[in-house]
GROMACS .gro file of C-alpha atoms in nm:
model
  126
    1MET     CA    1   7.257   8.842  11.902
    2TRP     CA    2   7.338   9.123  11.657
    3ASP     CA    3   7.624   9.097  11.414
    4SER     CA    4   7.693   9.470  11.409
    5PHE     CA    5   7.584   9.805  11.537
    6TRP     CA    6   7.387   9.863  11.216
    7ASP     CA    7   7.181   9.549  11.278
    8PHE     CA    8   7.081   9.699  11.611
    9ILE     CA    9   6.990  10.031  11.445
   10TRP     CA   10   6.785   9.850  11.178
   11TYR     CA   11   6.606   9.644  11.446
   12THR     CA   12   6.524   9.965  11.635
   13VAL     CA   13   6.384  10.132  11.321
   14VAL     CA   14   6.170   9.827  11.240
   15ILE     CA   15   6.030   9.812  11.595
   16PHE     CA   16   5.954  10.187  11.584
   17ALA     CA   17   5.774  10.153  11.250
   18PHE     CA   18   5.571   9.858  11.378
   19VAL     CA   19   5.464  10.040  11.695
   20ALA     CA   20   5.376  10.351  11.491
   21TYR     CA   21   5.168  10.136  11.255
   22LEU     CA   22   4.983   9.977  11.548
   23MET     CA   23   4.905  10.319  11.694
   24ILE     CA   24   4.771  10.443  11.359
   25LEU     CA   25   4.570  10.123  11.318
   26PHE     CA   26   4.407  10.161  11.661
   27TRP     CA   27   4.332  10.530  11.596
   28ILE     CA   28   4.167  10.441  11.266
   29ILE     CA   29   3.959  10.161  11.419
   30THR     CA   30   3.857  10.385  11.709
   31ASP     CA   31   3.757  10.658  11.464
   32LEU     CA   32   3.560  10.412  11.253
   33PHE     CA   33   3.347  10.302  11.545
   34ARG     CA   34   3.312  10.659  11.675
   35ASP     CA   35   3.171  10.785  11.342
   36ARG     CA   36   2.791  10.770  11.363
   37GLY     CA   37   2.745  10.890  11.004
   38LEU     CA   38   2.919  10.589  10.849
   39SER     CA   39   2.706  10.277  10.795
   40GLY     CA   40   2.803   9.940  10.932
   41TRP     CA   41   2.881   9.809  10.583
   42TRP     CA   42   3.131  10.086  10.517
   43LYS     CA   43   3.292  10.023  10.855
   44ALA     CA   44   3.319   9.651  10.777
   45LEU     CA   45   3.470   9.730  10.436
   46TRP     CA   46   3.731   9.961  10.589
   47VAL     CA   47   3.824   9.697  10.848
   48LEU     CA   48   3.843   9.429  10.579
   49PHE     CA   49   4.081   9.642  10.373
   50LEU     CA   50   4.282   9.724  10.688
   51VAL     CA   51   4.336   9.351  10.737
   52PHE     CA   52   4.432   9.260  10.379
   53VAL     CA   53   4.599   9.580  10.250
   54PRO     CA   54   4.699   9.751  10.575
   55TRP     CA   55   4.953  10.020  10.479
   56LEU     CA   56   4.773  10.141  10.169
   57THR     CA   57   4.434  10.142  10.341
   58ALA     CA   58   4.573  10.332  10.641
   59LEU     CA   59   4.723  10.597  10.413
   60VAL     CA   60   4.402  10.631  10.211
   61TYR     CA   61   4.194  10.655  10.529
   62LEU     CA   62   4.418  10.924  10.678
   63ILE     CA   63   4.410  11.125  10.357
   64ALA     CA   64   4.038  11.084  10.287
   65ARG     CA   65   3.901  11.109  10.641
   66GLY     CA   66   4.180  11.274  10.842
   67HIS     CA   67   3.998  11.605  10.894
   68GLY     CA   68   3.692  11.424  11.023
   69MET     CA   69   3.910  11.223  11.262
   70SER     CA   70   4.027  11.537  11.440
   71ARG     CA   71   3.671  11.674  11.457
   72ARG     CA   72   3.529  11.350  11.600
   73SER     CA   73   3.816  11.327  11.847
   74ALA     CA   74   3.753  11.683  11.968
   75GLU     CA   75   3.379  11.611  12.001
   76ALA     CA   76   3.449  11.296  12.202
   77ARG     CA   77   3.692  11.486  12.426
   78THR     CA   78   3.434  11.761  12.485
   79GLN     CA   79   3.163  11.506  12.561
   80MET     CA   80   3.386  11.321  12.808
   81GLN     CA   81   3.477  11.650  12.979
   82GLN     CA   82   3.109  11.743  13.006
   83GLN     CA   83   3.024  11.403  13.154
   84SER     CA   84   3.309  11.437  13.401
   85ASP     CA   85   3.196  11.785  13.504
   86ASP     CA   86   2.836  11.666  13.544
   87TYR     CA   87   2.948  11.376  13.761
   88ILE     CA   88   3.164  11.600  13.979
   89ARG     CA   89   2.875  11.842  14.024
   90SER     CA   90   2.639  11.558  14.115
   91VAL     CA   91   2.863  11.425  14.391
   92ALA     CA   92   3.004  11.759  14.506
   93GLY     CA   93   2.697  11.875  14.692
   94LYS     CA   94   2.422  12.117  14.612
   95SER     CA   95   2.277  12.167  14.268
   96SER     CA   96   2.268  12.505  14.095
   97ALA     CA   97   1.901  12.549  14.190
   98ASP     CA   98   1.980  12.482  14.558
   99GLN     CA   99   2.267  12.731  14.554
  100ILE     CA  100   2.046  12.998  14.394
  101ALA     CA  101   1.767  12.929  14.648
  102ASP     CA  102   2.016  12.967  14.934
  103ALA     CA  103   2.144  13.293  14.786
  104LYS     CA  104   1.785  13.420  14.747
  105ALA     CA  105   1.718  13.336  15.112
  106LEU     CA  106   2.027  13.535  15.212
  107LEU     CA  107   1.909  13.826  14.995
  108ASP     CA  108   1.560  13.817  15.146
  109ALA     CA  109   1.709  13.808  15.497
  110GLY     CA  110   1.920  14.113  15.416
  111THR     CA  111   2.250  13.931  15.472
  112ILE     CA  112   2.374  14.009  15.119
  113ASN     CA  113   2.290  14.282  14.871
  114ALA     CA  114   2.159  14.248  14.513
  115GLN     CA  115   2.506  14.260  14.357
  116GLU     CA  116   2.631  13.977  14.576
  117TYR     CA  117   2.318  13.778  14.496
  118GLU     CA  118   2.376  13.822  14.122
  119ALA     CA  119   2.740  13.717  14.162
  120LEU     CA  120   2.639  13.403  14.355
  121LYS     CA  121   2.371  13.326  14.097
  122ALA     CA  122   2.617  13.361  13.808
  123LYS     CA  123   2.868  13.138  13.988
  124ALA     CA  124   2.601  12.871  14.049
  125LEU     CA  125   2.498  12.872  13.682
  126ALA     CA  126   2.856  12.857  13.550
   0.00000   0.00000   0.00000
């Protein structure tokens, strides 16, 4: 299959470069469609250049819009975490208002003191 050890090394380097290019390409395309400030025409133009002049376009995109990529990625990660937390809270049981109402009932009954009520209230709102 390979004539020498160096053919194997070269094949490995080429495969690595191709996989790295595909990862960068998918990150760029994901970032393009995540960016709400960029019009559809600009997105189409970027994709068109990515198809016909891929390496140069990828380098230009990373240089010109790289900082924005990290910001949009962090925003998307924060939004997904918030959605996950909201979903977990919705299926986990009582809402914050219910927990505070229960704590108020315990305070009114004299089961807990004001400090414990405030601690339970802060925990419910966190």
